[in-house]
């Protein structure tokens, strides 16, 4: 028998499968990690991706597997298929694809868990009682209180870490044959909080109906379009319960790392089963432990951000993608896969259910549902007859005329006052952190920019410093303009820090919290802040988009978007969609228990995205948007392929772009009709971290074949000092 092996997946650039003979006494299965000789190296690590009886090579040229690295398969067959799918779909190497399936700590060594010395009771029942009596003096008091304490601990817990116990007492008890010291594996728990178990809700009629539709669906792929607060999460829980009951497993994907702690604690309240957590915020050790937990079959439910879609589960019963519209489901490194695409393939391979849930599905997803690729399930109402909050649009042009120079309109001020007087809570949303977003000289127009990036620097008042939000470079603010020498440097553009200051000045008695990247620097910060706000330790929460995601605060009756049009001005075909989506999500945070109000401050009150959001009318928005996209030949009716070039020397980057265009034209020539446009240009932010950036944007009709050809050309074209990347319908078009 012969094994097909990918060698050294952490380093290899070559995409080749090597064959090795399996010694007759050795048991090797696909997915196992093995030690093999390779080139001049005596042994290196390989992964078996297939077994065959006849080799394509001459017998004397074939080398033998030295030994398996573990007795179990590090990868499941399904994962191997998935890697092959990724290899083809994103035209990448199999080794690269396999890396998604194995955490880095698992590669390049033997799999071993963290161990710790533990004291464990040997004696049981009567023997234990006897030994215990022997520890007592005649008067019933212990001879050694320390030893008695250790014994009592162990009677409760069975075993305990040595370092938590009195060592000399432990050794004394060991000598007496009462306990033994062993090395045991311990799991590094990402979240140690314990939570009380709560019972399942009685499902509402609507929830029952949806659950039945999922159980009986022929399609096995669903789009659950439910307004905020319609009870989608409860559906997810029941679907996962179904999986467990059938001996299957499930994956629940959530968009943000920061969202995972809440969701984890919430799931723990509802499941007796162990839950594994996968996301990039975990430490290396934690990630390894979570992976092992799944590998051993200890955890049947996996919760995590996009990479959790690769979790090594067997018998997958369902994949649920919550808030499926979130852009974080697309990878930001190459290959730029989306969790949706991987999930679809994985569900196809395993026969698992795929459920995409959102109050504001992506236009592309909804379009697919309308065409029957997903079964569309609708939950148009909030639970228990609760109304969606009333949305009021405030035209900010009027505010300027009234002489209001703050970012808080008169109407919002009134509503905040009212909310505070009712002892309720409010959330204010602004998509810019810092104090002032740029500094400009009023005399000559000079703007302070980062030395390494082509972006303005943001003023952070708390530290009295200018910061670049792209590379982190900082600078002490100047008092006179370095160009014209006049003392006319002024601060413009309001960020969250300034809002906080304004709100504190307006409402000195209110307790204000701010939540943005600057206040979220430590690991537990998010959960802490979340809990503080939930416990009403603050009245007003100010934040960037972080605060729009999935929060369910019962006491929030007011939420406000301070600048609803910032996203409208971004040159991207999805700017209206994103505006609608953000507003709807923010509106969804208010009035989750009693009627709420939403205030939208904007300079574009008539824009259709804002108007439809006012009436919570997703379908209306969808109809208008999809008609426009069809007319303008925008995705999903076409595709954008973006090729990025970056390098330290601009002329080299430009040369590479020119060269690629020449090659591209040769490839695309026979397909002229399929091409809508090709454009090469500087990136909107031309320089980041001292790298000059250019793009080629190819807009073409939907044609998998043609896209494949572009991918192939990309793959085989390399430029020494210029880095390149390829992306389909990039999240950021600029
Ligand atoms: P969505 O995810 O659609 O925004 P959630 O699932 O968060 O909505 O539900 C909103 C709130 O209602 C949550 O606090 C949830 O625990 C609660 N809830 C959901 N279903 C029920 C039910 N059947 N009975 C009582 N409360 C429920
Ligand atoms: Zn910078």
mmCIF file of N, CA, C and O and ligand atoms in Angstrom, residues 200-205 207 224 226-236 238 266 270 322-323 358-359 379 381-384 550-552 554 585 588-589 592, ligand 1:
data_model
loop_
_atom_site.group_PDB
_atom_site.id
_atom_site.type_symbol
_atom_site.label_atom_id
_atom_site.label_comp_id
_atom_site.label_asym_id
_atom_site.label_seq_id
_atom_site.Cartn_x
_atom_site.Cartn_y
_atom_site.Cartn_z
ATOM 1 N N UNK A 200 -35.292 25.691 28.908
ATOM 2 C CA UNK A 200 -35.702 26.150 27.589
ATOM 3 C C UNK A 200 -36.996 26.945 27.689
ATOM 4 O O UNK A 200 -37.835 26.678 28.543
ATOM 5 N N UNK A 201 -37.135 27.924 26.786
ATOM 6 C CA UNK A 201 -38.403 28.641 26.712
ATOM 7 C C UNK A 201 -39.443 27.758 26.053
ATOM 8 O O UNK A 201 -39.129 26.897 25.244
ATOM 9 N N UNK A 202 -40.692 28.060 26.371
ATOM 10 C CA UNK A 202 -41.784 27.514 25.585
ATOM 11 C C UNK A 202 -41.751 28.264 24.249
ATOM 12 O O UNK A 202 -41.789 29.493 24.234
ATOM 13 N N UNK A 203 -41.674 27.539 23.147
ATOM 14 C CA UNK A 203 -41.576 28.235 21.858
ATOM 15 C C UNK A 203 -42.887 28.924 21.510
ATOM 16 O O UNK A 203 -43.958 28.425 21.840
ATOM 17 N N UNK A 204 -42.791 30.036 20.834
ATOM 18 C CA UNK A 204 -44.009 30.693 20.339
ATOM 19 C C UNK A 204 -44.492 29.925 19.105
ATOM 20 O O UNK A 204 -43.751 29.115 18.544
ATOM 21 N N UNK A 205 -45.727 30.229 18.685
ATOM 22 C CA UNK A 205 -46.279 29.546 17.511
ATOM 23 C C UNK A 205 -45.371 29.735 16.298
ATOM 24 O O UNK A 205 -45.101 28.811 15.548
ATOM 25 N N UNK A 207 -42.168 30.441 16.224
ATOM 26 C CA UNK A 207 -40.914 29.696 16.367
ATOM 27 C C UNK A 207 -41.126 28.205 16.074
ATOM 28 O O UNK A 207 -40.315 27.572 15.410
ATOM 29 N N UNK A 224 -32.845 32.401 7.264
ATOM 30 C CA UNK A 224 -33.811 32.796 8.277
ATOM 31 C C UNK A 224 -33.769 34.312 8.380
ATOM 32 O O UNK A 224 -32.850 34.889 8.955
ATOM 33 N N UNK A 226 -35.230 37.173 10.017
ATOM 34 C CA UNK A 226 -36.083 37.540 11.152
ATOM 35 C C UNK A 226 -35.665 38.881 11.692
ATOM 36 O O UNK A 226 -34.475 39.126 11.885
ATOM 37 N N UNK A 227 -36.642 39.757 11.951
ATOM 38 C CA UNK A 227 -36.301 41.090 12.453
ATOM 39 C C UNK A 227 -35.581 40.958 13.797
ATOM 40 O O UNK A 227 -35.648 39.910 14.447
ATOM 41 N N UNK A 228 -34.908 42.021 14.219
ATOM 42 C CA UNK A 228 -34.191 41.986 15.496
ATOM 43 C C UNK A 228 -35.204 41.715 16.614
ATOM 44 O O UNK A 228 -36.259 42.336 16.663
ATOM 45 N N UNK A 229 -34.873 40.760 17.471
ATOM 46 C CA UNK A 229 -35.773 40.443 18.582
ATOM 47 C C UNK A 229 -36.922 39.527 18.193
ATOM 48 O O UNK A 229 -37.922 39.426 18.897
ATOM 49 N N UNK A 230 -36.804 38.829 17.062
ATOM 50 C CA UNK A 230 -37.885 37.922 16.661
ATOM 51 C C UNK A 230 -37.680 36.534 17.254
ATOM 52 O O UNK A 230 -38.532 35.664 17.130
ATOM 53 N N UNK A 231 -36.533 36.300 17.896
ATOM 54 C CA UNK A 231 -36.309 35.014 18.547
ATOM 55 C C UNK A 231 -35.551 34.019 17.691
ATOM 56 O O UNK A 231 -35.773 32.807 17.794
ATOM 57 N N UNK A 232 -34.636 34.502 16.886
ATOM 58 C CA UNK A 232 -33.857 33.603 16.028
ATOM 59 C C UNK A 232 -32.930 32.705 16.851
ATOM 60 O O UNK A 232 -32.777 31.523 16.559
ATOM 61 N N UNK A 233 -32.332 33.297 17.885
ATOM 62 C CA UNK A 233 -31.371 32.535 18.681
ATOM 63 C C UNK A 233 -31.992 31.258 19.242
ATOM 64 O O UNK A 233 -31.357 30.212 19.299
ATOM 65 N N UNK A 234 -33.255 31.374 19.654
ATOM 66 C CA UNK A 234 -33.939 30.206 20.210
ATOM 67 C C UNK A 234 -34.069 29.101 19.158
ATOM 68 O O UNK A 234 -33.965 27.924 19.469
ATOM 69 N N UNK A 235 -34.262 29.506 17.913
ATOM 70 C CA UNK A 235 -34.324 28.536 16.815
ATOM 71 C C UNK A 235 -32.962 27.829 16.682
ATOM 72 O O UNK A 235 -32.887 26.601 16.565
ATOM 73 N N UNK A 236 -31.887 28.621 16.737
ATOM 74 C CA UNK A 236 -30.548 28.034 16.617
ATOM 75 C C UNK A 236 -30.346 26.980 17.708
ATOM 76 O O UNK A 236 -29.810 25.898 17.459
ATOM 77 N N UNK A 238 -32.558 25.203 19.320
ATOM 78 C CA UNK A 238 -33.333 23.974 19.089
ATOM 79 C C UNK A 238 -32.730 23.142 17.966
ATOM 80 O O UNK A 238 -32.734 21.918 18.011
ATOM 81 N N UNK A 266 -24.007 32.377 27.254
ATOM 82 C CA UNK A 266 -25.413 32.145 26.977
ATOM 83 C C UNK A 266 -25.661 30.673 26.593
ATOM 84 O O UNK A 266 -26.589 30.034 27.092
ATOM 85 N N UNK A 270 -27.603 27.001 28.490
ATOM 86 C CA UNK A 270 -28.655 26.217 27.857
ATOM 87 C C UNK A 270 -28.270 24.780 27.528
ATOM 88 O O UNK A 270 -29.130 23.976 27.199
ATOM 89 N N UNK A 322 -24.836 33.106 12.174
ATOM 90 C CA UNK A 322 -25.670 34.180 12.709
ATOM 91 C C UNK A 322 -25.182 35.514 12.159
ATOM 92 O O UNK A 322 -23.997 35.688 11.926
ATOM 93 N N UNK A 323 -26.086 36.453 11.974
ATOM 94 C CA UNK A 323 -25.744 37.776 11.410
ATOM 95 C C UNK A 323 -24.938 37.576 10.130
ATOM 96 O O UNK A 323 -23.838 38.092 9.983
ATOM 97 N N UNK A 358 -30.323 36.431 9.741
ATOM 98 C CA UNK A 358 -30.064 37.875 9.791
ATOM 99 C C UNK A 358 -31.376 38.655 9.751
ATOM 100 O O UNK A 358 -32.379 38.182 9.227
ATOM 101 N N UNK A 359 -31.312 39.870 10.304
ATOM 102 C CA UNK A 359 -32.436 40.789 10.140
ATOM 103 C C UNK A 359 -32.254 41.567 8.839
ATOM 104 O O UNK A 359 -33.211 42.101 8.289
ATOM 105 N N UNK A 379 -39.445 35.678 9.837
ATOM 106 C CA UNK A 379 -40.004 36.032 11.140
ATOM 107 C C UNK A 379 -40.137 37.556 11.150
ATOM 108 O O UNK A 379 -39.255 38.267 11.608
ATOM 109 N N UNK A 381 -42.023 39.622 12.768
ATOM 110 C CA UNK A 381 -42.423 40.366 13.961
ATOM 111 C C UNK A 381 -41.545 40.054 15.158
ATOM 112 O O UNK A 381 -41.004 38.962 15.276
ATOM 113 N N UNK A 382 -41.461 41.033 16.049
ATOM 114 C CA UNK A 382 -40.780 40.785 17.308
ATOM 115 C C UNK A 382 -41.653 39.885 18.174
ATOM 116 O O UNK A 382 -42.860 39.771 17.959
ATOM 117 N N UNK A 383 -41.019 39.251 19.150
ATOM 118 C CA UNK A 383 -41.733 38.349 20.042
ATOM 119 C C UNK A 383 -42.796 39.090 20.848
ATOM 120 O O UNK A 383 -42.635 40.272 21.146
ATOM 121 N N UNK A 384 -43.842 38.378 21.214
ATOM 122 C CA UNK A 384 -44.871 38.862 22.131
ATOM 123 C C UNK A 384 -45.460 40.210 21.726
ATOM 124 O O UNK A 384 -45.731 41.060 22.564
ATOM 125 N N UNK A 550 -25.545 42.443 17.857
ATOM 126 C CA UNK A 550 -26.178 41.399 18.654
ATOM 127 C C UNK A 550 -26.532 41.684 20.102
ATOM 128 O O UNK A 550 -26.947 40.774 20.801
ATOM 129 N N UNK A 551 -26.366 42.899 20.579
ATOM 130 C CA UNK A 551 -26.628 43.121 21.995
ATOM 131 C C UNK A 551 -28.109 43.082 22.314
ATOM 132 O O UNK A 551 -28.926 43.509 21.538
ATOM 133 N N UNK A 552 -28.395 42.585 23.474
ATOM 134 C CA UNK A 552 -29.773 42.465 23.905
ATOM 135 C C UNK A 552 -29.881 43.057 25.308
ATOM 136 O O UNK A 552 -29.906 42.342 26.289
ATOM 137 N N UNK A 554 -32.051 44.905 27.931
ATOM 138 C CA UNK A 554 -33.496 45.080 28.109
ATOM 139 C C UNK A 554 -33.898 46.519 28.412
ATOM 140 O O UNK A 554 -34.997 46.942 28.144
ATOM 141 N N UNK A 585 -29.695 47.564 12.275
ATOM 142 C CA UNK A 585 -29.124 46.848 13.414
ATOM 143 C C UNK A 585 -29.125 47.731 14.667
ATOM 144 O O UNK A 585 -29.418 47.269 15.762
ATOM 145 N N UNK A 588 -32.395 48.048 16.055
ATOM 146 C CA UNK A 588 -32.747 46.787 16.709
ATOM 147 C C UNK A 588 -32.286 46.694 18.148
ATOM 148 O O UNK A 588 -32.723 45.825 18.896
ATOM 149 N N UNK A 589 -31.378 47.573 18.565
ATOM 150 C CA UNK A 589 -30.897 47.525 19.950
ATOM 151 C C UNK A 589 -31.866 48.196 20.899
ATOM 152 O O UNK A 589 -31.756 48.037 22.099
ATOM 153 N N UNK A 592 -36.173 46.588 23.370
ATOM 154 C CA UNK A 592 -36.260 45.132 23.326
ATOM 155 C C UNK A 592 -37.187 44.602 24.404
ATOM 156 O O UNK A 592 -37.477 43.415 24.431
HETATM 157 P P1 LIG B 1 -33.054 37.764 17.653
HETATM 158 O O1 LIG B 1 -31.841 36.863 17.667
HETATM 159 O O2 LIG B 1 -34.019 37.384 16.587
HETATM 160 O O3 LIG B 1 -32.717 39.220 17.656
HETATM 161 P P2 LIG B 1 -33.414 36.725 20.258
HETATM 162 O O4 LIG B 1 -33.339 35.299 19.922
HETATM 163 O O5 LIG B 1 -32.243 37.380 20.873
HETATM 164 O O6 LIG B 1 -33.863 37.531 18.985
HETATM 165 O O7 LIG B 1 -34.696 36.902 21.189
HETATM 166 C C1 LIG B 1 -34.984 38.104 21.847
HETATM 167 C C2 LIG B 1 -35.246 37.852 23.328
HETATM 168 O O8 LIG B 1 -36.407 37.051 23.543
HETATM 169 C C3 LIG B 1 -34.117 37.120 24.004
HETATM 170 O O9 LIG B 1 -33.896 37.700 25.270
HETATM 171 C C4 LIG B 1 -34.617 35.710 24.137
HETATM 172 O O10 LIG B 1 -34.013 35.055 25.218
HETATM 173 C C5 LIG B 1 -36.112 35.890 24.316
HETATM 174 N N1 LIG B 1 -36.910 34.767 23.792
HETATM 175 C C6 LIG B 1 -36.714 34.140 22.609
HETATM 176 N N2 LIG B 1 -37.659 33.179 22.406
HETATM 177 C C7 LIG B 1 -38.442 33.198 23.494
HETATM 178 C C8 LIG B 1 -39.610 32.440 23.894
HETATM 179 N N3 LIG B 1 -40.115 31.478 23.122
HETATM 180 N N4 LIG B 1 -40.156 32.739 25.086
HETATM 181 C C9 LIG B 1 -39.661 33.720 25.875
HETATM 182 N N5 LIG B 1 -38.586 34.465 25.552
HETATM 183 C C10 LIG B 1 -37.974 34.222 24.384
#
